[in-house]
XYZ file of C-alpha atoms in Angstrom:
668
model
C 68.710 118.186 145.371
C 71.895 116.718 146.823
C 71.357 116.628 150.597
C 74.428 114.877 151.882
C 77.835 113.630 150.767
C 77.825 110.795 153.225
C 80.999 108.942 152.333
C 83.761 108.770 149.740
C 86.593 106.291 149.862
C 89.405 105.064 147.610
C 89.026 107.867 145.014
C 91.948 110.254 144.476
C 92.776 112.288 147.587
C 89.380 111.418 149.070
C 90.609 108.115 150.371
C 88.390 108.006 153.442
C 86.174 111.129 153.493
C 83.080 111.282 155.687
C 80.394 113.971 155.640
C 77.410 112.172 157.157
C 76.840 114.901 159.759
C 76.810 117.763 157.243
C 73.753 118.784 155.224
C 73.976 120.485 151.835
C 71.736 123.442 151.035
C 70.516 125.324 147.983
C 73.838 127.201 147.906
C 76.637 124.862 148.920
C 80.058 126.527 148.876
C 83.063 124.229 149.252
C 86.516 125.634 149.911
C 89.761 123.733 149.588
C 93.400 124.451 148.873
C 94.911 123.050 145.724
C 95.539 119.336 146.130
C 92.677 118.791 148.562
C 90.306 116.891 146.243
C 87.990 119.514 144.700
C 88.538 118.174 141.181
C 88.058 114.642 142.473
C 84.706 115.582 144.013
C 83.629 117.306 140.764
C 84.597 114.199 138.792
C 82.564 111.980 141.121
C 79.487 114.147 140.552
C 80.123 114.129 136.780
C 80.315 110.326 136.851
C 77.008 110.311 138.759
C 75.459 112.598 136.111
C 76.644 110.634 133.056
C 76.728 107.148 134.545
C 80.333 106.792 133.294
C 82.014 104.611 135.923
C 85.389 104.851 134.148
C 85.772 108.422 135.436
C 86.005 107.004 138.960
C 88.042 103.960 137.966
C 90.708 106.250 136.472
C 90.969 108.185 139.759
C 91.423 105.240 142.109
C 93.660 106.299 145.014
C 97.308 105.517 144.346
C 98.554 102.881 146.809
C 95.120 103.024 148.449
C 93.856 100.090 150.474
C 90.144 100.850 150.080
C 88.096 100.080 146.959
C 86.330 103.045 145.265
C 83.038 103.683 147.011
C 80.583 106.620 147.209
C 77.435 107.134 149.312
C 75.228 110.150 148.492
C 71.844 111.211 149.801
C 69.296 113.105 147.723
C 65.883 114.586 148.543
C 63.630 112.688 150.950
C 66.584 110.646 152.124
C 66.997 108.794 148.794
C 70.340 106.975 148.737
C 72.537 106.690 145.640
C 75.683 104.550 145.881
C 78.743 103.653 143.858
C 80.188 100.236 144.635
C 81.709 97.304 142.786
C 82.524 99.600 139.834
C 78.945 100.840 139.149
C 76.348 103.382 140.290
C 73.075 102.211 141.736
C 71.422 104.779 139.460
C 72.228 107.746 137.249
C 71.245 111.302 138.253
C 71.103 113.249 134.986
C 69.741 116.373 136.716
C 73.266 117.057 137.983
C 75.211 119.317 135.592
C 78.929 119.830 136.178
C 81.323 122.498 134.920
C 84.940 121.478 135.504
C 88.166 120.787 133.676
C 86.669 117.608 132.230
C 83.763 119.615 130.764
C 86.300 121.830 129.004
C 88.367 118.909 127.689
C 85.284 117.029 126.464
C 83.308 119.897 124.946
C 85.618 122.805 124.123
C 89.302 122.029 123.713
C 92.112 119.800 124.893
C 95.660 121.060 124.986
C 94.621 124.099 122.969
C 93.252 121.993 120.089
C 89.612 121.761 119.026
C 88.752 118.462 117.325
C 85.683 116.681 115.944
C 84.784 115.063 119.275
C 84.790 118.462 120.994
C 82.336 119.803 118.412
C 80.123 116.739 118.666
C 80.002 116.825 122.476
C 79.427 120.595 122.571
C 76.469 120.235 120.222
C 74.881 117.579 122.420
C 75.341 119.764 125.512
C 74.080 122.921 123.801
C 70.922 121.363 122.407
C 69.945 119.881 125.741
C 66.790 117.872 126.311
C 64.599 119.734 123.746
C 66.656 118.070 121.039
C 66.789 114.662 122.691
C 63.609 113.418 120.976
C 64.664 114.818 117.599
C 68.140 113.337 117.965
C 66.666 110.002 119.048
C 64.412 110.051 115.986
C 67.420 110.734 113.751
C 69.407 107.948 115.401
C 66.512 105.527 115.021
C 65.963 106.528 111.394
C 69.696 106.178 110.731
C 69.732 102.751 112.379
C 66.644 101.678 110.431
C 68.161 102.898 107.173
C 71.406 101.082 107.926
C 69.508 97.889 108.798
C 67.462 98.128 105.589
C 70.644 98.688 103.572
C 72.288 95.691 105.253
C 69.227 93.566 104.405
C 69.567 94.599 100.757
C 73.274 93.772 100.785
C 72.679 90.393 102.449
C 70.036 89.378 99.904
C 72.187 90.687 97.057
C 75.054 88.563 98.379
C 72.801 85.482 98.411
C 72.145 86.012 94.702
C 75.793 86.560 93.759
C 76.365 82.876 93.037
C 73.378 82.689 90.693
C 74.100 85.496 88.217
C 77.784 85.014 87.447
C 78.637 86.682 84.145
C 75.579 88.961 84.391
C 74.746 92.019 86.424
C 71.918 91.546 88.892
C 69.711 93.838 86.781
C 70.411 91.758 83.665
C 69.778 88.552 85.589
C 66.381 89.734 86.845
C 65.243 90.500 83.275
C 66.001 87.002 81.889
C 62.888 85.310 80.512
C 61.880 81.664 80.897
C 63.350 79.357 78.197
C 60.736 76.659 77.503
C 63.045 74.062 75.869
C 66.197 75.032 77.728
C 67.611 71.496 78.060
C 67.092 70.740 74.366
C 68.785 73.956 73.319
C 71.679 73.292 75.665
C 72.227 69.812 74.189
C 72.299 71.210 70.657
C 74.743 73.959 71.655
C 77.045 71.495 73.401
C 77.244 69.459 70.169
C 78.248 72.559 68.209
C 80.842 73.477 70.802
C 82.366 69.964 70.591
C 82.714 70.344 66.834
C 84.195 73.800 67.251
C 86.725 72.379 69.685
C 88.375 70.550 66.737
C 88.950 73.902 65.109
C 90.784 75.011 68.200
C 92.955 71.888 68.016
C 93.758 72.628 64.376
C 94.703 76.222 65.000
C 96.979 75.090 67.843
C 99.274 73.199 65.391
C 102.630 74.878 64.681
C 103.319 76.598 61.362
C 106.577 75.639 59.566
C 109.259 78.307 59.808
C 112.120 79.111 57.432
C 115.515 77.718 58.484
C 118.189 80.179 59.555
C 121.189 80.203 57.178
C 124.572 79.301 58.720
C 127.267 81.975 58.537
C 130.980 81.667 57.669
C 133.227 84.739 57.909
C 135.358 84.358 54.808
C 136.567 87.941 55.164
C 138.245 87.051 58.471
C 140.016 84.063 56.893
C 141.323 86.092 53.934
C 142.347 88.903 56.273
C 144.824 86.564 57.962
C 145.913 85.076 54.630
C 146.614 88.505 53.181
C 148.634 89.843 56.160
C 152.437 90.454 55.486
C 155.328 92.152 57.315
C 157.221 94.824 55.361
C 160.461 94.375 57.300
C 160.594 90.623 56.795
C 163.736 89.505 54.979
C 163.013 86.915 52.301
C 165.464 84.358 53.657
C 165.178 85.268 57.383
C 163.438 82.080 58.364
C 165.936 79.831 56.518
C 168.992 81.734 57.775
C 167.853 81.540 61.388
C 167.019 77.828 61.109
C 170.447 76.980 59.650
C 172.194 78.983 62.357
C 170.183 77.241 65.098
C 171.080 73.840 63.579
C 174.692 74.844 63.678
C 174.450 75.763 67.364
C 172.766 72.392 67.979
C 171.122 73.469 71.264
C 167.380 73.616 72.017
C 167.814 76.646 74.306
C 169.665 78.606 71.654
C 166.560 80.159 70.091
C 165.336 81.530 73.482
C 168.828 82.794 74.327
C 169.067 84.617 71.017
C 165.569 86.070 71.381
C 166.315 87.468 74.858
C 169.652 88.916 73.839
C 168.145 90.660 70.852
C 166.062 92.796 73.200
C 169.191 94.560 74.438
C 170.397 95.634 71.019
C 170.029 99.105 69.535
C 169.892 97.931 65.917
C 173.429 99.205 65.182
C 175.764 97.205 67.441
C 175.691 93.621 68.649
C 174.430 93.231 72.262
C 176.854 90.266 72.603
C 180.180 91.581 71.213
C 179.532 95.306 70.584
C 180.526 95.010 66.885
C 178.682 96.895 64.144
C 175.651 95.008 62.811
C 174.250 97.410 60.229
C 175.107 95.237 57.205
C 175.017 91.839 58.918
C 172.467 89.553 57.196
C 172.363 87.145 60.098
C 171.420 89.917 62.564
C 168.713 91.134 60.176
C 167.338 87.608 60.083
C 167.295 87.522 63.895
C 165.443 90.825 64.010
C 162.787 89.568 61.600
C 162.431 86.110 63.137
C 161.936 87.427 66.653
C 159.719 90.382 65.724
C 156.552 90.547 67.991
C 154.232 91.253 65.036
C 155.669 88.294 63.256
C 155.086 86.083 66.279
C 151.478 87.250 66.494
C 150.981 86.555 62.802
C 152.321 83.025 63.215
C 149.761 82.382 65.958
C 146.930 83.531 63.705
C 148.236 81.453 60.820
C 148.468 78.399 63.040
C 144.798 78.786 64.073
C 143.597 79.184 60.471
C 143.215 75.460 59.873
C 141.004 75.024 62.941
C 138.860 78.012 61.909
C 138.404 76.607 58.413
C 137.679 73.098 59.709
C 134.953 74.415 62.017
C 133.375 76.704 59.420
C 133.206 73.949 56.811
C 132.356 70.987 59.043
C 130.068 68.272 57.663
C 127.670 68.883 60.615
C 126.601 72.176 58.985
C 124.844 70.297 56.199
C 123.420 67.796 58.703
C 121.907 70.646 60.800
C 120.306 72.224 57.741
C 118.896 68.856 56.666
C 117.419 68.211 60.161
C 115.787 71.681 60.367
C 114.205 71.262 56.932
C 112.920 67.817 57.918
C 111.184 69.373 60.960
C 109.559 72.081 58.813
C 108.481 69.416 56.324
C 106.788 67.393 59.098
C 104.944 70.510 60.306
C 103.711 71.244 56.788
C 102.531 67.645 56.346
C 100.448 67.992 59.549
C 98.378 70.633 57.764
C 97.959 68.528 54.621
C 94.232 67.855 55.203
C 93.442 71.561 55.515
C 96.202 73.136 53.351
C 97.767 71.061 50.538
C 101.342 72.266 49.943
C 104.291 71.313 47.714
C 106.713 68.747 49.222
C 109.727 70.285 50.881
C 113.034 68.989 49.414
C 116.684 69.637 50.288
C 119.617 68.590 48.029
C 122.073 67.738 50.781
C 124.558 66.074 48.357
C 124.910 69.260 46.320
C 125.419 71.331 49.457
C 127.908 68.833 50.904
C 129.895 68.724 47.651
C 130.206 72.540 47.573
C 131.210 72.550 51.233
C 133.915 69.889 50.686
C 135.361 71.792 47.753
C 135.407 75.009 49.784
C 137.126 73.296 52.701
C 139.904 71.851 50.517
C 140.437 75.150 48.721
C 140.765 77.121 51.967
C 142.982 74.530 53.689
C 145.396 74.621 50.728
C 145.668 78.411 51.092
C 146.214 77.999 54.823
C 149.081 75.552 54.269
C 150.746 78.025 51.892
C 150.434 80.756 54.502
C 151.827 78.535 57.215
C 154.880 77.833 55.060
C 155.551 81.550 54.542
C 153.727 83.463 57.335
C 155.203 86.821 56.377
C 153.942 86.621 52.788
C 150.431 87.669 51.629
C 148.465 84.674 50.365
C 145.077 84.701 48.625
C 144.184 86.978 45.743
C 140.839 88.762 45.183
C 140.081 86.030 42.686
C 140.627 83.429 45.414
C 138.195 85.306 47.687
C 135.595 85.484 44.910
C 135.977 81.729 44.313
C 135.518 80.987 48.029
C 132.423 83.163 48.189
C 130.975 81.440 45.143
C 131.575 78.038 46.720
C 129.796 79.204 49.956
C 126.864 80.366 47.820
C 126.800 76.849 46.414
C 126.633 75.474 49.980
C 123.599 77.639 50.817
C 121.801 77.361 47.463
C 119.841 74.146 48.308
C 118.810 75.667 51.693
C 117.585 78.861 50.033
C 115.494 76.834 47.617
C 113.986 74.884 50.517
C 113.240 78.083 52.466
C 111.305 79.485 49.522
C 109.064 76.426 49.613
C 108.760 76.593 53.429
C 107.681 80.241 53.323
C 105.111 79.527 50.635
C 103.592 76.742 52.757
C 103.616 78.919 55.901
C 101.838 81.754 54.071
C 99.077 79.409 52.872
C 98.586 77.996 56.380
C 98.440 81.495 57.917
C 95.782 82.553 55.429
C 93.751 79.460 56.283
C 93.975 80.102 60.047
C 92.807 83.669 59.530
C 89.679 82.436 57.815
C 88.690 80.030 60.581
C 85.526 81.134 62.419
C 87.092 81.030 65.897
C 84.561 83.602 67.165
C 81.771 81.049 66.772
C 82.931 79.136 69.832
C 82.689 82.236 72.025
C 79.212 82.987 70.690
C 78.081 79.430 71.378
C 79.492 79.540 74.901
C 77.682 82.829 75.617
C 74.398 81.314 74.436
C 74.928 78.393 76.799
C 75.620 80.754 79.706
C 72.488 82.783 78.968
C 70.219 79.703 78.911
C 71.795 78.302 82.085
C 71.369 81.670 83.827
C 67.733 81.820 82.694
C 67.137 78.376 84.248
C 68.640 79.572 87.554
C 66.694 82.823 87.425
C 63.389 80.954 87.471
C 64.257 78.455 90.222
C 61.786 78.795 93.090
C 64.445 79.651 95.699
C 65.798 82.439 93.466
C 62.285 83.765 92.839
C 61.734 83.916 96.632
C 65.018 85.782 97.228
C 64.269 88.288 94.485
C 60.854 88.958 96.023
C 62.473 89.583 99.410
C 65.053 91.821 97.728
C 62.327 93.947 96.140
C 60.679 94.345 99.549
C 64.042 95.210 101.125
C 64.703 97.839 98.438
C 61.351 99.451 99.146
C 62.045 99.406 102.887
C 65.486 100.928 102.350
C 64.076 103.737 100.202
C 61.381 104.444 102.790
C 63.943 104.400 105.609
C 66.178 106.833 103.740
C 63.234 109.201 103.275
C 62.413 109.036 107.000
C 66.090 109.577 107.814
C 66.204 112.624 105.562
C 63.013 114.038 107.100
C 64.230 113.513 110.667
C 67.580 115.070 109.844
C 65.832 118.098 108.393
C 63.715 118.383 111.564
C 66.807 118.146 113.756
C 68.671 120.552 111.507
C 65.867 123.122 111.854
C 65.906 122.716 115.629
C 69.713 122.951 115.737
C 69.739 126.087 113.606
C 67.163 127.828 115.801
C 68.722 126.690 119.087
C 72.317 127.421 118.111
C 71.369 130.843 116.763
C 70.018 131.803 120.202
C 72.950 130.033 121.848
C 75.469 132.090 119.856
C 73.808 135.367 120.898
C 73.700 134.337 124.574
C 77.361 133.312 124.514
C 78.474 136.589 122.938
C 76.451 138.577 125.517
C 78.235 136.658 128.286
C 81.645 137.123 126.660
C 81.026 140.847 126.335
C 80.041 141.123 130.004
C 83.133 139.125 130.950
C 85.123 141.750 129.069
C 86.488 139.228 126.564
C 88.196 140.652 123.481
C 86.791 137.932 121.269
C 83.417 136.566 120.188
C 82.056 133.541 118.363
C 80.450 133.697 114.937
C 78.667 131.473 112.438
C 77.620 128.880 114.984
C 75.807 126.000 113.363
C 75.868 122.243 112.914
C 76.343 119.621 110.205
C 76.345 115.867 109.770
C 79.896 115.441 108.504
C 81.234 112.083 109.568
C 77.704 110.724 110.113
C 76.944 112.148 113.573
C 75.911 115.809 113.983
C 78.533 118.211 115.325
C 78.793 121.919 115.996
C 80.642 124.434 113.844
C 81.662 127.929 114.888
C 84.369 130.493 114.366
C 86.126 132.999 116.581
C 86.531 136.717 115.968
C 89.461 138.338 117.816
C 90.026 142.062 117.380
C 88.597 142.005 113.876
C 90.490 138.873 112.785
C 89.188 135.366 112.277
C 90.816 132.761 114.502
C 90.946 129.208 113.140
C 89.853 126.456 115.504
C 92.232 123.985 113.869
C 95.527 125.043 112.265
C 95.842 128.391 110.569
C 97.469 131.540 111.847
C 96.335 132.942 114.217
C 94.912 129.770 115.765
C 92.781 128.911 118.768
C 95.780 127.296 120.454
C 97.924 130.447 120.399
C 95.590 133.440 120.078
C 93.620 132.876 123.307
C 95.100 132.872 126.775
C 94.251 130.056 129.187
C 91.933 132.456 130.960
C 90.196 133.284 127.664
C 89.763 129.604 126.873
C 88.235 128.918 130.279
C 86.003 131.997 129.893
C 84.772 130.666 126.546
C 84.063 127.239 128.056
C 82.236 128.790 131.026
C 80.158 130.923 128.636
C 79.192 127.754 126.718
C 78.123 126.085 129.968
C 76.190 129.071 131.328
C 74.391 129.902 128.065
C 73.130 126.343 127.679
C 72.230 125.966 131.352
C 70.256 129.220 131.564
C 68.307 128.192 128.457
C 67.491 124.781 129.955
C 63.720 124.370 130.366
C 64.372 122.091 133.353
C 66.820 124.409 135.097
C 64.605 124.605 138.182
C 65.157 120.866 138.765
C 68.908 120.940 138.214
C 71.764 120.628 140.671
C 74.591 122.683 139.207
C 78.197 121.967 140.156
C 80.806 124.592 139.246
C 84.470 123.828 139.941
C 86.722 126.913 140.159
C 84.527 129.362 138.162
C 87.039 132.231 138.403
C 88.295 132.737 134.871
C 91.166 135.047 135.859
C 92.187 137.643 138.433
C 90.578 140.336 136.287
C 88.222 142.329 138.575
C 85.535 142.703 135.924
C 85.463 138.986 135.126
C 85.365 138.036 138.790
C 82.524 140.451 139.337
C 80.514 139.157 136.393
C 81.277 135.537 137.361
C 79.528 136.217 140.670
C 76.594 137.765 138.820
C 76.336 134.701 136.549
C 76.496 132.351 139.530
C 73.690 134.349 141.177
C 71.568 133.788 138.041
C 72.344 130.077 138.096
C 71.556 129.931 141.819
C 68.275 131.746 141.344
C 67.079 129.487 138.511
C 68.296 126.089 139.706
C 67.275 123.737 142.485
C 70.800 123.810 143.906
C 74.179 125.368 143.186
C 77.415 123.780 144.395
C 80.530 125.946 143.962
C 84.015 124.543 144.592
C 86.878 127.055 144.838
C 90.361 127.491 146.226
C 89.862 131.259 146.691
C 88.144 132.080 150.038
C 87.820 135.753 149.035
C 85.712 134.835 146.041
C 83.499 132.550 148.120
C 83.096 135.261 150.748
C 82.117 137.847 148.147
C 79.694 135.439 146.488
C 78.115 134.580 149.847
C 77.712 138.280 150.603
C 76.139 138.867 147.179
C 73.590 136.093 147.824
C 72.782 137.421 151.305
C 72.465 140.955 149.980
C 69.863 139.755 147.496
C 68.155 137.537 150.087
C 69.166 137.733 153.737
C 67.429 134.396 154.359
C 69.307 132.607 151.567
C 70.031 128.972 152.412
C 73.820 128.805 152.340
C 76.284 126.314 153.797
C 80.095 126.328 153.778
C 82.261 123.237 153.640
C 85.985 122.864 153.517
C 88.013 119.938 152.316
C 90.545 119.548 155.107
C 93.245 116.966 155.735
C 92.658 115.205 159.047
C 95.488 114.134 161.363
C 96.586 110.597 160.592
C 95.355 107.966 163.014
C 97.483 105.052 164.175
C 95.728 102.869 161.637
C 96.247 105.438 158.904
C 99.939 105.757 159.721
C 100.327 102.110 158.916
C 99.185 102.795 155.384
C 101.398 104.161 152.626
C 102.666 107.656 153.435
C 101.589 108.744 149.943
C 97.893 108.294 150.855
C 96.278 111.375 152.396
C 93.051 111.227 154.399
C 90.804 114.137 153.423
C 87.380 114.709 154.965
C 84.454 117.042 154.460
C 84.348 119.493 157.351
C 81.548 121.996 158.020
C 82.415 125.474 159.302
C 80.515 126.632 162.338
C 79.106 130.164 162.179
C 81.742 131.352 164.624
C 84.627 129.873 162.751
C 83.220 131.113 159.471
C 82.962 134.656 160.790
C 86.534 134.518 162.085
C 87.901 133.273 158.770
C 86.073 135.816 156.686
C 86.906 138.587 159.145
C 90.548 137.689 158.615
C 89.998 137.764 154.860
C 88.461 141.218 155.108
C 91.430 142.538 157.095
C 93.839 141.263 154.441
C 91.938 142.739 151.531
C 93.317 146.300 151.763
C 96.836 144.930 151.846
C 96.152 142.746 148.791
C 94.613 145.698 146.982
C 97.714 147.742 147.703
C 99.872 144.963 146.272
C 97.886 145.020 143.079
């Protein structure tokens, strides 16, 4: 039992609290206004219960000058201290219901997550499940360790069985003459390597035929202008000679643009029957000018299309194909590849001269159509003569390429892969029967057996814990619903159970609100919106009470309840007092912290009514006047101390409370 809260410093509002002169009793009721440190005191006792020093570290007094420190006294004067960031010991018999209990075990911000379910399960099962849970944890750890041993040994073998699964590797038999077989296989592979070199040689390919667009050439040759006067060119030239001025032609061309075809743009005389004007119109016609450009470029087009380099390129390409065919001569005898370059060059020369002659005729009379269908047929025949030797060579090239391809298809290239696989198998067999590998495989077999055994133990322990959880949580659900009903709650829990999702066990339950299922996470309606804050606190308090009353060691417990009032509802307040009486009766000590003096008064009276000799003490958390030394500290630091009410003062305070009650009732 907690006998004395001797000293608290540097923690929240309890920056320098001292209660050495005040003794706690079986029922210790502590009153304090909001902002006087009740939650801080509850957190300190929770930290003591769990051994979690971070709870205190997170509540270090803002701008405080004193380091966090706590001095508590338990039965027989036993001292428990918190200093230098750690407790001297943990007191697990202390159970605390406060806001932190709700946030850890029930919900946070209206949401219920996996951690809440896990923590609630641990709290609900209590110490009866500690051994079973410890057995599950140990079995899980053992199974994990055994699995890690298997993985480690398997990893050690990974470099030995490349190209084989571990199961295949283990089954490999001893090869008595392994080295001899390997030598023979290496010789075969060397021979097969020559086949690979042969198949890597290029195959001769047919030579692409050059192209010459004779149709384009004859298109220009055959173009004429219908409005071209036969003697227009000569008439214009004679007239320009007569003018004897280089700029005359441009001047005439520009002036012609302003004419209407009927009158002269220079003298406004009629021009309808004037031959000279007609000649001007023809000579300076835009289509005619464009035709002259095309005619002028004909010679260059013909020279390029019939250049001697065309025959040279064909001859070089055929020479390359011939060399490639010769490279296969040992494996595939083929006919020699020949190319009659003289015949091709002769046909090309004749074609060039024939086309250039037509081009010169066209240049002399651009407006006239030059080149008959017979001329086109002759040109095409000459071009066929140019390509004829190449076509003959390509026939021979294709025949050689087909023979070589057939030969390559018949080569036994798969033999090399088979030989290589045989080598790998023999080498793997040699590694399999090395002594170090034999030792690792033996350890691996032992590790596999240990892992299987550990998994069986893990499964058995989980089933044991699952049975215990099912039985415990079934009773727990009934107790919670009885409490909720007495509290007058409009909801209940259903389907409470547990599972091992995520590895660690966690609780599962649903809520039933006025005949509808309320989802704990998401959904509509949801836990976050369907329950009021009072309902949520009532649910959390029911969880705490149901588990605590079922605790086999309740008689040794010190219970700490921070603000147990779930709402201002009269029925809930009344039943809260009844529940606290049950906790007080079954526990070694009950500490109640509240900001409502009326509730504390009524609870005190209820205890005294049941037992007039009940051991009860009242404390208040009161702010002391600041001393000179305190005033030198930051004004944001408050000094709060534990103060014990004397019987006289207590009677006066509660007498005042009683006088105010009728007025408060009237206001309700």
